């Protein structure tokens, strides 16, 4: 590119078939490569077009140096790709730990700060999830302007700082404020991790990479309290935050040196800036610079589009409501485990942490079973020549059993605790509930991504905002609800609400295609 007058640019592009199948994604639109010809050589061809008919390209446009350019994340070695995925998986495990690892120590925290409010008891836990709701609205657009790597590093630094501040809290208000900021900073890897994977992984390998990355958000909130319970009993609740801060600090340093930038527009912009400095040609610009929106426009689109989908697309609205309610119930249970099992079963702080394990078991089963069956069903339809329909993801024999498992688990959990049945039985209820929850979430999320493949990030953000808000706010009514209705009828109320939502996937399985056409938002 230094002698731009002696080079010509040519690009490979996805086939129309790939576009139709949805293999082409906005996050990976720079898989195309530039072929740079030597001076005096025959011009390269593009997509089989003869050289004489080839469209002239602006020599000031900077792109990849050939189809095998090693700076293109799609051309990284498999070792480099998987090492980056491994770092992302660690990040997405550490930040969710902060949401619930200290949960077994809530009674001790309330006693230390002389607080008796039931709302305070639950909001200490859920305020972290509130940070997860607002963080993505800032993180997603910033990552498209400044790149993934910078956001990861900034997020890690602030997460560590806010964790230390939480450990030093001398009041409930101070603790909740810094827990909220922990959630905002901790939302970075959860928000843009999937985008990083799409930047560097080909379509046929993204499923495995996404599975590895998704283990963190799944296991973190469930495994954290297990270790946290015994740590709190041995050293006090502040050591939960000191431990997280130490681990996060180590990861911050490690990530700074190992996690490479994978967002192609930022890579090309840096390349263009370097070439401008080396050649003195100030007209050089990144291939995407001409079509790229301004930072203000990117932020506006990133914030408005998820809200537009959430409020004006009935499919997204109803599905997001279903996910939000069930996710809110999950965190309602999380917020009360440490307040329910000690009085009913005499559990100490260590044993109270163990009651989170059934949630992890149920979630793992739900992801494994429903994820595998859904992919197999789609593949079987394609193998016999049928055109893929997004509604296949909502097949009733997937969504109905998963939906019914949620209230069934809540009934078992609530009534067996009220009648002091052996503690293993309510834990079985939690497994069934978590299994159904992940089954519903897998079906719904895959369906919405199939319906809006070009707005996948916005759909995910819409789900995340409403889901996190419910996860933060619904637990606030937990103590008062259980006080008024006791464990049996309190959980039965939640079960009846979730039971009323079961027909929603069936409705869109039947009428979804028509509703998508009727409410076309022209995204």
PDB file of C-alpha atoms in Angstrom, residues 198-459:
ATOM      1  CA  UNK A 198     -17.872 -13.846  15.286  1.00  0.00           C
ATOM      2  CA  UNK A 199     -14.925 -11.622  14.316  1.00  0.00           C
ATOM      3  CA  UNK A 200     -12.444 -14.488  14.212  1.00  0.00           C
ATOM      4  CA  UNK A 201     -14.318 -17.796  14.004  1.00  0.00           C
ATOM      5  CA  UNK A 202     -15.786 -19.204  10.762  1.00  0.00           C
ATOM      6  CA  UNK A 203     -19.469 -20.074  10.833  1.00  0.00           C
ATOM      7  CA  UNK A 204     -18.906 -23.812  11.165  1.00  0.00           C
ATOM      8  CA  UNK A 205     -16.848 -23.344  14.364  1.00  0.00           C
ATOM      9  CA  UNK A 206     -18.779 -20.633  16.162  1.00  0.00           C
ATOM     10  CA  UNK A 207     -21.097 -23.043  17.946  1.00  0.00           C
ATOM     11  CA  UNK A 208     -18.258 -24.649  19.884  1.00  0.00           C
ATOM     12  CA  UNK A 209     -16.662 -21.291  20.650  1.00  0.00           C
ATOM     13  CA  UNK A 210     -19.964 -19.824  21.832  1.00  0.00           C
ATOM     14  CA  UNK A 211     -20.529 -22.849  24.073  1.00  0.00           C
ATOM     15  CA  UNK A 212     -17.151 -22.347  25.746  1.00  0.00           C
ATOM     16  CA  UNK A 213     -17.789 -18.630  26.162  1.00  0.00           C
ATOM     17  CA  UNK A 214     -21.319 -19.131  27.531  1.00  0.00           C
ATOM     18  CA  UNK A 215     -20.171 -21.366  30.390  1.00  0.00           C
ATOM     19  CA  UNK A 216     -19.103 -18.312  32.389  1.00  0.00           C
ATOM     20  CA  UNK A 217     -22.446 -16.505  32.643  1.00  0.00           C
ATOM     21  CA  UNK A 218     -24.072 -19.892  33.270  1.00  0.00           C
ATOM     22  CA  UNK A 219     -21.835 -21.239  36.016  1.00  0.00           C
ATOM     23  CA  UNK A 220     -20.602 -18.035  37.658  1.00  0.00           C
ATOM     24  CA  UNK A 221     -23.783 -17.052  39.547  1.00  0.00           C
ATOM     25  CA  UNK A 222     -24.371 -20.679  40.582  1.00  0.00           C
ATOM     26  CA  UNK A 223     -20.859 -21.802  41.549  1.00  0.00           C
ATOM     27  CA  UNK A 224     -19.823 -18.544  43.229  1.00  0.00           C
ATOM     28  CA  UNK A 225     -22.000 -18.909  46.339  1.00  0.00           C
ATOM     29  CA  UNK A 226     -20.664 -22.425  46.957  1.00  0.00           C
ATOM     30  CA  UNK A 227     -17.152 -21.110  47.599  1.00  0.00           C
ATOM     31  CA  UNK A 228     -18.486 -17.839  48.971  1.00  0.00           C
ATOM     32  CA  UNK A 229     -20.456 -19.508  51.740  1.00  0.00           C
ATOM     33  CA  UNK A 230     -17.434 -21.184  53.300  1.00  0.00           C
ATOM     34  CA  UNK A 231     -15.196 -18.157  52.721  1.00  0.00           C
ATOM     35  CA  UNK A 232     -17.683 -15.889  54.498  1.00  0.00           C
ATOM     36  CA  UNK A 233     -17.936 -18.271  57.432  1.00  0.00           C
ATOM     37  CA  UNK A 234     -14.133 -18.448  57.736  1.00  0.00           C
ATOM     38  CA  UNK A 235     -13.046 -14.872  57.004  1.00  0.00           C
ATOM     39  CA  UNK A 236     -16.089 -12.613  56.605  1.00  0.00           C
ATOM     40  CA  UNK A 237     -18.025 -11.240  53.652  1.00  0.00           C
ATOM     41  CA  UNK A 238     -15.432  -8.608  52.676  1.00  0.00           C
ATOM     42  CA  UNK A 239     -12.988 -11.341  51.714  1.00  0.00           C
ATOM     43  CA  UNK A 240     -15.351 -12.392  48.939  1.00  0.00           C
ATOM     44  CA  UNK A 241     -14.666  -9.060  47.264  1.00  0.00           C
ATOM     45  CA  UNK A 242     -10.963  -9.098  48.074  1.00  0.00           C
ATOM     46  CA  UNK A 243     -10.701 -12.508  46.419  1.00  0.00           C
ATOM     47  CA  UNK A 244     -12.620 -11.360  43.325  1.00  0.00           C
ATOM     48  CA  UNK A 245     -10.490  -8.206  43.163  1.00  0.00           C
ATOM     49  CA  UNK A 246      -7.246 -10.192  43.318  1.00  0.00           C
ATOM     50  CA  UNK A 247      -8.366 -12.602  40.610  1.00  0.00           C
ATOM     51  CA  UNK A 248      -9.702  -9.764  38.454  1.00  0.00           C
ATOM     52  CA  UNK A 249      -6.457  -7.847  38.876  1.00  0.00           C
ATOM     53  CA  UNK A 250      -4.405 -10.812  37.686  1.00  0.00           C
ATOM     54  CA  UNK A 251      -6.766 -11.340  34.737  1.00  0.00           C
ATOM     55  CA  UNK A 252      -6.550  -7.623  33.885  1.00  0.00           C
ATOM     56  CA  UNK A 253      -2.768  -7.809  33.481  1.00  0.00           C
ATOM     57  CA  UNK A 254      -2.963 -11.124  31.625  1.00  0.00           C
ATOM     58  CA  UNK A 255      -5.679  -9.855  29.263  1.00  0.00           C
ATOM     59  CA  UNK A 256      -3.708  -6.703  28.421  1.00  0.00           C
ATOM     60  CA  UNK A 257      -0.921  -8.819  26.918  1.00  0.00           C
ATOM     61  CA  UNK A 258      -2.885 -11.756  25.482  1.00  0.00           C
ATOM     62  CA  UNK A 259      -6.284 -10.571  24.208  1.00  0.00           C
ATOM     63  CA  UNK A 260      -5.796  -9.216  20.692  1.00  0.00           C
ATOM     64  CA  UNK A 261      -8.008  -6.780  18.829  1.00  0.00           C
ATOM     65  CA  UNK A 262     -10.411  -8.730  16.604  1.00  0.00           C
ATOM     66  CA  UNK A 263     -12.741  -6.014  15.298  1.00  0.00           C
ATOM     67  CA  UNK A 264     -11.757  -5.573  11.650  1.00  0.00           C
ATOM     68  CA  UNK A 265     -12.828  -1.911  11.161  1.00  0.00           C
ATOM     69  CA  UNK A 266     -10.543  -0.839  14.010  1.00  0.00           C
ATOM     70  CA  UNK A 267      -7.668  -2.955  12.693  1.00  0.00           C
ATOM     71  CA  UNK A 268      -7.986  -1.405   9.226  1.00  0.00           C
ATOM     72  CA  UNK A 269      -8.290   2.101  10.630  1.00  0.00           C
ATOM     73  CA  UNK A 270      -5.040   1.622  12.559  1.00  0.00           C
ATOM     74  CA  UNK A 271      -3.413   0.296   9.406  1.00  0.00           C
ATOM     75  CA  UNK A 272      -4.599   3.332   7.434  1.00  0.00           C
ATOM     76  CA  UNK A 273      -3.287   5.685  10.123  1.00  0.00           C
ATOM     77  CA  UNK A 274       0.121   3.970  10.035  1.00  0.00           C
ATOM     78  CA  UNK A 275       0.289   4.189   6.244  1.00  0.00           C
ATOM     79  CA  UNK A 276      -0.686   7.866   6.286  1.00  0.00           C
ATOM     80  CA  UNK A 277       2.223   8.518   8.617  1.00  0.00           C
ATOM     81  CA  UNK A 278       4.678   6.418   6.605  1.00  0.00           C
ATOM     82  CA  UNK A 279       3.746   7.676   3.132  1.00  0.00           C
ATOM     83  CA  UNK A 280       2.594  11.188   3.886  1.00  0.00           C
ATOM     84  CA  UNK A 281      -0.542  10.494   1.836  1.00  0.00           C
ATOM     85  CA  UNK A 282      -3.335  11.913   3.965  1.00  0.00           C
ATOM     86  CA  UNK A 283      -5.974  10.626   1.515  1.00  0.00           C
ATOM     87  CA  UNK A 284      -5.475   7.004   2.588  1.00  0.00           C
ATOM     88  CA  UNK A 285      -8.490   5.644   4.443  1.00  0.00           C
ATOM     89  CA  UNK A 286      -9.890   2.365   5.691  1.00  0.00           C
ATOM     90  CA  UNK A 287     -12.096   0.384   3.355  1.00  0.00           C
ATOM     91  CA  UNK A 288     -15.053   0.873   5.696  1.00  0.00           C
ATOM     92  CA  UNK A 289     -14.439   4.545   6.410  1.00  0.00           C
ATOM     93  CA  UNK A 290     -16.581   5.712   3.505  1.00  0.00           C
ATOM     94  CA  UNK A 291     -19.653   3.811   4.661  1.00  0.00           C
ATOM     95  CA  UNK A 292     -19.104   4.067   8.372  1.00  0.00           C
ATOM     96  CA  UNK A 293     -21.460   6.234  10.387  1.00  0.00           C
ATOM     97  CA  UNK A 294     -20.144   8.905  12.685  1.00  0.00           C
ATOM     98  CA  UNK A 295     -19.617   7.950  16.337  1.00  0.00           C
ATOM     99  CA  UNK A 296     -22.737   9.890  17.318  1.00  0.00           C
ATOM    100  CA  UNK A 297     -24.819   8.075  14.686  1.00  0.00           C
ATOM    101  CA  UNK A 298     -23.459   4.690  15.740  1.00  0.00           C
ATOM    102  CA  UNK A 299     -24.356   5.328  19.350  1.00  0.00           C
ATOM    103  CA  UNK A 300     -27.826   6.530  18.370  1.00  0.00           C
ATOM    104  CA  UNK A 301     -28.503   3.471  16.223  1.00  0.00           C
ATOM    105  CA  UNK A 302     -27.097   1.082  18.827  1.00  0.00           C
ATOM    106  CA  UNK A 303     -29.323   2.506  21.552  1.00  0.00           C
ATOM    107  CA  UNK A 304     -32.494   3.138  19.552  1.00  0.00           C
ATOM    108  CA  UNK A 305     -32.672  -0.099  17.555  1.00  0.00           C
ATOM    109  CA  UNK A 306     -32.978  -2.470  20.572  1.00  0.00           C
ATOM    110  CA  UNK A 307     -35.661  -0.248  22.089  1.00  0.00           C
ATOM    111  CA  UNK A 308     -37.459  -0.067  18.733  1.00  0.00           C
ATOM    112  CA  UNK A 309     -37.507  -3.845  18.531  1.00  0.00           C
ATOM    113  CA  UNK A 310     -38.562  -4.187  22.149  1.00  0.00           C
ATOM    114  CA  UNK A 311     -41.549  -1.847  21.921  1.00  0.00           C
ATOM    115  CA  UNK A 312     -42.709  -2.089  18.295  1.00  0.00           C
ATOM    116  CA  UNK A 313     -42.073  -5.728  17.317  1.00  0.00           C
ATOM    117  CA  UNK A 314     -44.704  -7.909  19.068  1.00  0.00           C
ATOM    118  CA  UNK A 315     -42.580 -11.026  18.644  1.00  0.00           C
ATOM    119  CA  UNK A 316     -39.637  -9.475  20.470  1.00  0.00           C
ATOM    120  CA  UNK A 317     -41.886  -7.835  23.063  1.00  0.00           C
ATOM    121  CA  UNK A 318     -43.684 -11.020  24.049  1.00  0.00           C
ATOM    122  CA  UNK A 319     -40.623 -13.231  23.930  1.00  0.00           C
ATOM    123  CA  UNK A 320     -38.593 -10.724  25.931  1.00  0.00           C
ATOM    124  CA  UNK A 321     -41.398 -10.599  28.504  1.00  0.00           C
ATOM    125  CA  UNK A 322     -41.367 -14.392  28.806  1.00  0.00           C
ATOM    126  CA  UNK A 323     -37.594 -14.498  29.280  1.00  0.00           C
ATOM    127  CA  UNK A 324     -37.642 -11.530  31.657  1.00  0.00           C
ATOM    128  CA  UNK A 325     -40.265 -13.027  33.985  1.00  0.00           C
ATOM    129  CA  UNK A 326     -38.591 -16.433  34.205  1.00  0.00           C
ATOM    130  CA  UNK A 327     -35.135 -14.881  34.625  1.00  0.00           C
ATOM    131  CA  UNK A 328     -36.516 -12.574  37.303  1.00  0.00           C
ATOM    132  CA  UNK A 329     -37.919 -15.577  39.160  1.00  0.00           C
ATOM    133  CA  UNK A 330     -34.491 -17.225  38.985  1.00  0.00           C
ATOM    134  CA  UNK A 331     -32.865 -14.261  40.693  1.00  0.00           C
ATOM    135  CA  UNK A 332     -35.735 -14.050  43.144  1.00  0.00           C
ATOM    136  CA  UNK A 333     -34.830 -17.579  44.213  1.00  0.00           C
ATOM    137  CA  UNK A 334     -31.128 -16.687  44.282  1.00  0.00           C
ATOM    138  CA  UNK A 335     -31.812 -13.690  46.512  1.00  0.00           C
ATOM    139  CA  UNK A 336     -33.758 -15.756  49.047  1.00  0.00           C
ATOM    140  CA  UNK A 337     -31.821 -19.046  49.229  1.00  0.00           C
ATOM    141  CA  UNK A 338     -29.669 -17.696  52.058  1.00  0.00           C
ATOM    142  CA  UNK A 339     -32.774 -16.428  53.875  1.00  0.00           C
ATOM    143  CA  UNK A 340     -34.952 -19.522  53.350  1.00  0.00           C
ATOM    144  CA  UNK A 341     -32.781 -22.562  54.030  1.00  0.00           C
ATOM    145  CA  UNK A 342     -31.234 -21.503  57.358  1.00  0.00           C
ATOM    146  CA  UNK A 343     -34.588 -21.177  59.181  1.00  0.00           C
ATOM    147  CA  UNK A 344     -36.258 -24.159  57.479  1.00  0.00           C
ATOM    148  CA  UNK A 345     -33.355 -26.620  57.454  1.00  0.00           C
ATOM    149  CA  UNK A 346     -30.796 -25.123  59.814  1.00  0.00           C
ATOM    150  CA  UNK A 347     -28.233 -24.508  57.064  1.00  0.00           C
ATOM    151  CA  UNK A 348     -25.172 -22.436  57.943  1.00  0.00           C
ATOM    152  CA  UNK A 349     -23.446 -20.013  55.616  1.00  0.00           C
ATOM    153  CA  UNK A 350     -21.420 -22.782  53.993  1.00  0.00           C
ATOM    154  CA  UNK A 351     -24.392 -25.077  53.376  1.00  0.00           C
ATOM    155  CA  UNK A 352     -26.468 -22.130  52.079  1.00  0.00           C
ATOM    156  CA  UNK A 353     -23.916 -21.688  49.314  1.00  0.00           C
ATOM    157  CA  UNK A 354     -24.326 -25.326  48.262  1.00  0.00           C
ATOM    158  CA  UNK A 355     -27.996 -24.802  47.410  1.00  0.00           C
ATOM    159  CA  UNK A 356     -26.916 -22.944  44.254  1.00  0.00           C
ATOM    160  CA  UNK A 357     -25.433 -26.116  42.755  1.00  0.00           C
ATOM    161  CA  UNK A 358     -28.797 -27.564  41.588  1.00  0.00           C
ATOM    162  CA  UNK A 359     -29.338 -24.404  39.532  1.00  0.00           C
ATOM    163  CA  UNK A 360     -26.085 -25.032  37.659  1.00  0.00           C
ATOM    164  CA  UNK A 361     -27.018 -28.692  37.104  1.00  0.00           C
ATOM    165  CA  UNK A 362     -30.420 -27.802  35.690  1.00  0.00           C
ATOM    166  CA  UNK A 363     -29.019 -25.090  33.426  1.00  0.00           C
ATOM    167  CA  UNK A 364     -26.286 -27.360  32.069  1.00  0.00           C
ATOM    168  CA  UNK A 365     -28.850 -30.053  31.286  1.00  0.00           C
ATOM    169  CA  UNK A 366     -31.140 -27.535  29.588  1.00  0.00           C
ATOM    170  CA  UNK A 367     -28.404 -26.113  27.371  1.00  0.00           C
ATOM    171  CA  UNK A 368     -27.043 -29.526  26.440  1.00  0.00           C
ATOM    172  CA  UNK A 369     -30.354 -31.219  25.670  1.00  0.00           C
ATOM    173  CA  UNK A 370     -32.332 -28.407  24.030  1.00  0.00           C
ATOM    174  CA  UNK A 371     -29.346 -26.979  22.159  1.00  0.00           C
ATOM    175  CA  UNK A 372     -28.483 -30.377  20.671  1.00  0.00           C
ATOM    176  CA  UNK A 373     -32.067 -31.322  19.797  1.00  0.00           C
ATOM    177  CA  UNK A 374     -32.771 -27.945  18.191  1.00  0.00           C
ATOM    178  CA  UNK A 375     -29.728 -28.138  15.908  1.00  0.00           C
ATOM    179  CA  UNK A 376     -30.522 -31.725  14.981  1.00  0.00           C
ATOM    180  CA  UNK A 377     -34.097 -30.808  14.065  1.00  0.00           C
ATOM    181  CA  UNK A 378     -32.965 -27.928  11.859  1.00  0.00           C
ATOM    182  CA  UNK A 379     -30.353 -30.127  10.171  1.00  0.00           C
ATOM    183  CA  UNK A 380     -32.871 -32.909   9.547  1.00  0.00           C
ATOM    184  CA  UNK A 381     -35.218 -30.452   7.817  1.00  0.00           C
ATOM    185  CA  UNK A 382     -32.434 -29.140   5.604  1.00  0.00           C
ATOM    186  CA  UNK A 383     -31.254 -32.670   4.775  1.00  0.00           C
ATOM    187  CA  UNK A 384     -34.622 -33.539   3.243  1.00  0.00           C
ATOM    188  CA  UNK A 385     -34.637 -30.341   1.198  1.00  0.00           C
ATOM    189  CA  UNK A 386     -37.008 -28.253   3.273  1.00  0.00           C
ATOM    190  CA  UNK A 387     -36.422 -24.524   3.506  1.00  0.00           C
ATOM    191  CA  UNK A 388     -35.421 -23.431   7.003  1.00  0.00           C
ATOM    192  CA  UNK A 389     -38.152 -21.580   8.884  1.00  0.00           C
ATOM    193  CA  UNK A 390     -37.309 -19.786  12.127  1.00  0.00           C
ATOM    194  CA  UNK A 391     -40.491 -21.185  13.672  1.00  0.00           C
ATOM    195  CA  UNK A 392     -38.841 -24.616  13.717  1.00  0.00           C
ATOM    196  CA  UNK A 393     -36.960 -23.381  16.800  1.00  0.00           C
ATOM    197  CA  UNK A 394     -40.319 -23.113  18.596  1.00  0.00           C
ATOM    198  CA  UNK A 395     -41.448 -26.671  17.848  1.00  0.00           C
ATOM    199  CA  UNK A 396     -44.089 -27.451  20.517  1.00  0.00           C
ATOM    200  CA  UNK A 397     -42.420 -30.627  21.718  1.00  0.00           C
ATOM    201  CA  UNK A 398     -39.451 -28.403  22.669  1.00  0.00           C
ATOM    202  CA  UNK A 399     -41.110 -25.344  24.114  1.00  0.00           C
ATOM    203  CA  UNK A 400     -44.126 -26.917  25.825  1.00  0.00           C
ATOM    204  CA  UNK A 401     -42.186 -29.383  28.044  1.00  0.00           C
ATOM    205  CA  UNK A 402     -39.623 -26.687  28.854  1.00  0.00           C
ATOM    206  CA  UNK A 403     -42.348 -24.177  29.683  1.00  0.00           C
ATOM    207  CA  UNK A 404     -44.255 -26.621  31.895  1.00  0.00           C
ATOM    208  CA  UNK A 405     -41.047 -27.606  33.727  1.00  0.00           C
ATOM    209  CA  UNK A 406     -40.743 -24.052  35.089  1.00  0.00           C
ATOM    210  CA  UNK A 407     -44.006 -23.978  37.110  1.00  0.00           C
ATOM    211  CA  UNK A 408     -43.608 -27.672  37.992  1.00  0.00           C
ATOM    212  CA  UNK A 409     -40.235 -26.948  39.574  1.00  0.00           C
ATOM    213  CA  UNK A 410     -41.636 -23.960  41.461  1.00  0.00           C
ATOM    214  CA  UNK A 411     -44.554 -25.992  42.864  1.00  0.00           C
ATOM    215  CA  UNK A 412     -42.185 -28.710  44.082  1.00  0.00           C
ATOM    216  CA  UNK A 413     -39.745 -26.189  45.543  1.00  0.00           C
ATOM    217  CA  UNK A 414     -42.322 -24.121  47.419  1.00  0.00           C
ATOM    218  CA  UNK A 415     -44.579 -26.772  48.931  1.00  0.00           C
ATOM    219  CA  UNK A 416     -41.816 -29.179  49.962  1.00  0.00           C
ATOM    220  CA  UNK A 417     -40.067 -26.375  51.869  1.00  0.00           C
ATOM    221  CA  UNK A 418     -43.300 -25.316  53.555  1.00  0.00           C
ATOM    222  CA  UNK A 419     -43.934 -28.862  54.787  1.00  0.00           C
ATOM    223  CA  UNK A 420     -40.252 -29.398  55.702  1.00  0.00           C
ATOM    224  CA  UNK A 421     -39.740 -32.300  53.322  1.00  0.00           C
ATOM    225  CA  UNK A 422     -36.098 -33.409  53.152  1.00  0.00           C
ATOM    226  CA  UNK A 423     -33.974 -30.646  51.605  1.00  0.00           C
ATOM    227  CA  UNK A 424     -33.037 -32.784  48.594  1.00  0.00           C
ATOM    228  CA  UNK A 425     -36.618 -32.599  47.280  1.00  0.00           C
ATOM    229  CA  UNK A 426     -36.805 -28.782  46.940  1.00  0.00           C
ATOM    230  CA  UNK A 427     -33.384 -28.956  45.325  1.00  0.00           C
ATOM    231  CA  UNK A 428     -34.827 -31.346  42.733  1.00  0.00           C
ATOM    232  CA  UNK A 429     -37.499 -28.722  42.148  1.00  0.00           C
ATOM    233  CA  UNK A 430     -34.773 -26.139  41.511  1.00  0.00           C
ATOM    234  CA  UNK A 431     -33.102 -28.478  38.989  1.00  0.00           C
ATOM    235  CA  UNK A 432     -36.402 -28.908  37.126  1.00  0.00           C
ATOM    236  CA  UNK A 433     -37.043 -25.158  37.156  1.00  0.00           C
ATOM    237  CA  UNK A 434     -33.556 -24.281  35.875  1.00  0.00           C
ATOM    238  CA  UNK A 435     -33.787 -27.002  33.218  1.00  0.00           C
ATOM    239  CA  UNK A 436     -37.039 -25.558  31.890  1.00  0.00           C
ATOM    240  CA  UNK A 437     -35.719 -22.005  32.063  1.00  0.00           C
ATOM    241  CA  UNK A 438     -32.691 -22.774  29.889  1.00  0.00           C
ATOM    242  CA  UNK A 439     -34.844 -24.776  27.483  1.00  0.00           C
ATOM    243  CA  UNK A 440     -37.137 -21.790  26.951  1.00  0.00           C
ATOM    244  CA  UNK A 441     -34.235 -19.356  26.666  1.00  0.00           C
ATOM    245  CA  UNK A 442     -32.428 -21.504  24.095  1.00  0.00           C
ATOM    246  CA  UNK A 443     -35.520 -21.870  21.912  1.00  0.00           C
ATOM    247  CA  UNK A 444     -36.537 -18.209  22.140  1.00  0.00           C
ATOM    248  CA  UNK A 445     -33.090 -16.722  21.547  1.00  0.00           C
ATOM    249  CA  UNK A 446     -32.342 -18.982  18.580  1.00  0.00           C
ATOM    250  CA  UNK A 447     -35.755 -18.167  17.099  1.00  0.00           C
ATOM    251  CA  UNK A 448     -35.292 -14.401  17.381  1.00  0.00           C
ATOM    252  CA  UNK A 449     -31.803 -14.568  15.905  1.00  0.00           C
ATOM    253  CA  UNK A 450     -33.205 -16.514  12.948  1.00  0.00           C
ATOM    254  CA  UNK A 451     -36.007 -13.977  12.469  1.00  0.00           C
ATOM    255  CA  UNK A 452     -33.704 -10.937  12.668  1.00  0.00           C
ATOM    256  CA  UNK A 453     -30.294 -12.206  11.481  1.00  0.00           C
ATOM    257  CA  UNK A 454     -29.090  -8.756  10.417  1.00  0.00           C
ATOM    258  CA  UNK A 455     -30.159  -7.204  13.713  1.00  0.00           C
ATOM    259  CA  UNK A 456     -28.908 -10.013  15.929  1.00  0.00           C
ATOM    260  CA  UNK A 457     -26.974  -7.724  18.253  1.00  0.00           C
ATOM    261  CA  UNK A 458     -29.962  -5.442  18.725  1.00  0.00           C
ATOM    262  CA  UNK A 459     -32.290  -8.349  19.460  1.00  0.00           C
TER     263      UNK A 459
END
